[in-house]
């Protein structure tokens, strides 16, 4: 047994914000109330910490199978645990692509021994080539929780419609990387005065919002659940808001690097090269507003590790992406909570009940529920050093950044997966 005492339990799912004890027996919560006594239980004094439902990351890349020098399921899971995540959803753009039950089962089997839950996302189309639907029903039976062709958009409106209709019957969301390929081609950062000064080819914000507009209209034809990945533009957010007002099943996520950085901070350093690119201050501020007013459903890391050979090259030639598991919560505390933009309940929602709703599952701390918990401090001072990351990769522009607030303990299925 594990007894977590005196923590401030913040659970949007049960509308709880109170100092409580949590008793864990096996893989489930046995009791949650004040002043629990459990002789013989391992006891953790969480008096200075927040106790929340386990964090869920809707969007990450574990690179296995096919690119193990950049990351493995094991190393990625360790980094996720250090970031407070109890469940992570790896995208299917592996080698081979996770587009059939065999690959899904392989990922699930490899993940059986890692410290966090790994819930794979399957491909929308075979090979993510955009030509025909992948084996979605068989992948669901093998363990996927959603589908996406992340790394590229669903190729056509017709294919997206087919996917939304098919996945509606299966109870799965379709997650799309929204992008107009003709505007994206050859670009390496967001188009604007900064891209001109740096002499780097830029893509306009409309590259994303045109894709979102298409997707929202197609979702209206089907009633299927559409989720917009790593939303980064103000106009995209306005389109999502409009879809929600019309009652469409449209949700979205925002990454910590998109609500923290602006393109004015981009330099000739490939750690800043991501897709969608770091946006303008106006777009960044719109994302912060959406996180505060409820328009954004979840914070997701888009953890994208790359070995040095793929990042330590000229900006134009480098791979897109940065690692993000271990800095996500601290960036959210910095930009959202300590800044006064949102309260603690909303912060926890963005990491827990928000992503859970996207997946169509419940997430709460209550007797009999799975014992997945994230314990974190609002004030713990620390500095992120990329060379100390549990990830195999080091591609983070936040290397050396100091923070106020951090994950302190991650509990998965009743077991301590990590503690600071």
Coordinates of N, CA, C and O in Angstrom, one line a residue, residues 257-323:
X257 N 5.9 24.9 -26.1 CA 6.8 25.8 -26.9 C 6.0 26.9 -27.7 O 6.5 28.0 -27.9
X258 N 4.8 26.5 -28.1 CA 4.0 27.5 -28.9 C 3.4 28.6 -28.0 O 3.2 29.7 -28.5
X259 N 3.1 28.2 -26.7 CA 2.5 29.3 -25.9 C 3.6 30.0 -25.1 O 3.3 30.9 -24.3
X260 N 4.9 29.7 -25.3 CA 6.0 30.3 -24.6 C 6.8 31.2 -25.5 O 7.1 32.3 -25.3
X261 N 7.3 30.6 -26.6 CA 8.3 31.3 -27.5 C 7.5 32.1 -28.6 O 6.4 31.8 -28.9
X262 N 8.3 33.1 -29.2 CA 7.8 33.8 -30.3 C 8.9 33.7 -31.4 O 10.0 33.5 -31.1
X263 N 8.5 34.0 -32.6 CA 9.5 34.0 -33.7 C 10.6 35.0 -33.6 O 11.7 34.8 -34.1
X264 N 10.4 36.0 -32.8 CA 11.5 37.0 -32.5 C 12.6 36.4 -31.8 O 13.7 36.9 -31.8
X265 N 12.4 35.3 -31.1 CA 13.4 34.6 -30.4 C 14.2 33.5 -31.2 O 15.2 32.9 -30.7
X266 N 13.7 33.3 -32.4 CA 14.3 32.2 -33.2 C 15.7 32.8 -33.8 O 15.8 33.9 -34.2
X267 N 16.7 31.9 -33.6 CA 18.0 32.3 -34.1 C 18.5 31.1 -35.0 O 17.8 30.1 -35.2
X268 N 19.7 31.2 -35.5 CA 20.2 30.1 -36.4 C 20.6 28.9 -35.4 O 21.8 28.6 -35.3
X269 N 19.7 28.4 -34.8 CA 19.9 27.2 -33.9 C 18.7 26.3 -34.2 O 17.5 26.6 -33.9
X270 N 19.0 25.1 -34.6 CA 18.0 24.2 -35.1 C 17.1 23.7 -34.0 O 16.1 23.0 -34.2
X271 N 17.5 23.9 -32.7 CA 16.6 23.5 -31.6 C 15.3 24.3 -31.7 O 14.3 23.9 -31.1
X272 N 15.3 25.5 -32.4 CA 14.1 26.3 -32.5 C 13.3 25.9 -33.7 O 12.2 26.4 -34.0
X273 N 13.7 24.9 -34.5 CA 13.0 24.5 -35.7 C 12.0 23.4 -35.4 O 12.4 22.3 -35.1
X274 N 10.7 23.8 -35.5 CA 9.6 22.9 -35.2 C 8.6 23.1 -36.3 O 8.6 24.1 -37.0
X275 N 7.7 22.1 -36.3 CA 6.5 22.2 -37.3 C 5.2 21.8 -36.6 O 5.1 20.7 -36.1
X276 N 4.3 22.8 -36.5 CA 4.3 24.1 -37.0 C 5.3 25.0 -36.3 O 5.7 24.8 -35.2
X277 N 5.8 26.0 -37.1 CA 6.9 26.8 -36.6 C 6.5 27.7 -35.4 O 5.3 27.9 -35.1
X278 N 7.5 28.1 -34.6 CA 7.3 29.1 -33.6 C 6.6 30.3 -34.2 O 7.1 30.8 -35.3
X279 N 5.6 30.8 -33.6 CA 4.7 31.8 -34.2 C 5.0 33.2 -33.7 O 5.9 33.5 -32.9
X280 N 4.3 34.2 -34.3 CA 4.4 35.6 -33.9 C 3.9 35.8 -32.5 O 3.2 35.0 -31.9
X281 N 4.3 37.0 -31.9 CA 3.8 37.3 -30.6 C 2.3 37.4 -30.6 O 1.6 37.0 -29.6
X282 N 1.7 37.9 -31.7 CA 0.2 38.0 -31.7 C -0.5 36.6 -31.7 O -1.5 36.4 -31.0
X283 N 0.1 35.7 -32.4 CA -0.4 34.3 -32.4 C -0.2 33.7 -31.0 O -1.1 33.0 -30.4
X284 N 1.0 33.9 -30.4 CA 1.3 33.3 -29.1 C 0.3 33.9 -28.0 O -0.2 33.1 -27.2
X285 N 0.1 35.2 -28.1 CA -0.8 35.8 -27.1 C -2.3 35.2 -27.3 O -3.0 35.1 -26.4
X286 N -2.7 35.0 -28.6 CA -4.0 34.4 -28.8 C -4.1 33.0 -28.2 O -5.1 32.6 -27.7
X287 N -3.0 32.2 -28.3 CA -3.0 30.9 -27.7 C -3.1 31.0 -26.2 O -3.9 30.2 -25.6
X288 N -2.4 31.9 -25.6 CA -2.6 32.1 -24.1 C -4.0 32.5 -23.8 O -4.5 32.0 -22.8
X289 N -4.6 33.3 -24.6 CA -6.0 33.6 -24.3 C -6.9 32.4 -24.4 O -7.8 32.2 -23.6
X290 N -6.7 31.6 -25.5 CA -7.5 30.4 -25.7 C -7.3 29.4 -24.5 O -8.2 28.7 -24.2
X291 N -6.1 29.3 -24.0 CA -5.8 28.4 -22.9 C -6.6 28.9 -21.6 O -7.1 28.1 -20.8
X292 N -6.7 30.2 -21.5 CA -7.4 30.8 -20.4 C -8.9 30.7 -20.5 O -9.6 30.5 -19.5
X293 N -9.4 30.9 -21.7 CA -10.9 31.0 -21.8 C -11.6 29.7 -22.0 O -12.8 29.6 -22.2
X294 N -10.8 28.6 -22.2 CA -11.4 27.3 -22.3 C -11.5 26.8 -23.8 O -12.0 25.7 -24.0
X295 N -11.1 27.6 -24.7 CA -11.2 27.2 -26.1 C -10.2 26.1 -26.5 O -10.5 25.3 -27.3
X296 N -9.1 26.1 -25.8 CA -8.1 25.0 -26.0 C -8.4 23.9 -25.0 O -8.7 24.1 -23.8
X297 N -8.4 22.6 -25.5 CA -8.8 21.5 -24.7 C -7.7 20.9 -23.9 O -7.9 20.2 -22.9
X298 N -6.5 20.9 -24.4 CA -5.4 20.2 -23.8 C -4.0 20.8 -24.1 O -3.9 21.5 -25.1
X299 N -3.1 20.6 -23.2 CA -1.7 20.9 -23.4 C -1.1 19.6 -23.8 O -1.2 18.6 -23.1
X300 N -0.4 19.6 -24.9 CA 0.4 18.4 -25.4 C 1.8 18.7 -25.8 O 2.0 19.8 -26.3
X301 N 2.7 17.8 -25.6 CA 4.1 18.3 -25.7 C 4.6 18.3 -27.1 O 5.5 19.0 -27.5
X302 N 4.1 17.4 -28.0 CA 4.8 17.1 -29.3 C 6.2 16.8 -29.1 O 7.1 17.3 -29.9
X303 N 6.6 16.1 -28.0 CA 7.9 15.6 -27.8 C 8.5 15.0 -29.0 O 8.0 13.9 -29.4
X304 N 9.5 15.6 -29.6 CA 10.0 15.1 -30.9 C 11.6 15.0 -30.8 O 12.3 15.9 -31.2
X305 N 12.1 13.9 -30.3 CA 13.5 13.7 -30.2 C 14.2 13.4 -31.5 O 13.6 12.7 -32.3
X306 N 15.4 14.0 -31.6 CA 16.2 13.6 -32.8 C 17.7 13.5 -32.3 O 18.2 14.3 -31.5
X307 N 18.3 12.5 -32.9 CA 19.8 12.3 -32.6 C 20.5 13.5 -33.2 O 20.1 14.2 -34.1
X308 N 21.8 13.7 -32.6 CA 22.5 14.9 -33.1 C 22.7 15.0 -34.6 O 22.7 16.1 -35.1
X309 N 22.9 13.9 -35.2 CA 23.2 14.0 -36.7 C 22.0 14.6 -37.5 O 22.2 15.1 -38.6
X310 N 20.8 14.6 -36.9 CA 19.7 15.2 -37.6 C 19.4 16.7 -37.2 O 18.6 17.4 -37.8
X311 N 20.0 17.1 -36.1 CA 19.8 18.5 -35.6 C 21.0 19.3 -35.6 O 20.9 20.6 -35.8
X312 N 22.2 18.8 -35.5 CA 23.4 19.6 -35.4 C 23.9 19.8 -36.8 O 25.1 19.5 -37.2
X313 N 23.1 20.4 -37.6 CA 23.4 20.7 -39.0 C 22.8 22.1 -39.3 O 22.2 22.8 -38.4
X314 N 23.0 22.6 -40.5 CA 22.4 23.9 -40.9 C 20.9 23.9 -40.7 O 20.2 22.9 -40.8
X315 N 20.4 25.1 -40.3 CA 18.9 25.2 -39.9 C 18.1 24.7 -41.1 O 17.1 24.0 -40.8
X316 N 18.4 25.0 -42.3 CA 17.6 24.6 -43.4 C 17.5 23.1 -43.5 O 16.5 22.5 -44.0
X317 N 18.6 22.4 -43.2 CA 18.7 21.0 -43.4 C 18.2 20.1 -42.1 O 18.1 18.9 -42.3
X318 N 18.1 20.8 -41.0 CA 17.8 20.1 -39.8 C 16.4 19.5 -39.8 O 15.4 20.1 -40.4
X319 N 16.2 18.5 -39.0 CA 14.8 17.9 -38.8 C 14.0 18.9 -37.9 O 14.5 19.6 -37.1
X320 N 12.7 18.8 -38.1 CA 11.8 19.6 -37.3 C 11.6 18.9 -35.9 O 11.5 17.7 -35.9
X321 N 11.5 19.7 -34.8 CA 11.1 19.1 -33.6 C 12.0 19.4 -32.4 O 13.2 19.6 -32.6
X322 N 11.4 19.3 -31.2 CA 12.2 19.5 -29.9 C 11.6 18.5 -28.9 O 10.5 18.1 -29.0
X323 N 12.5 18.2 -27.9 CA 12.0 17.4 -26.8 C 11.1 18.2 -25.9 O 11.3 19.5 -25.8

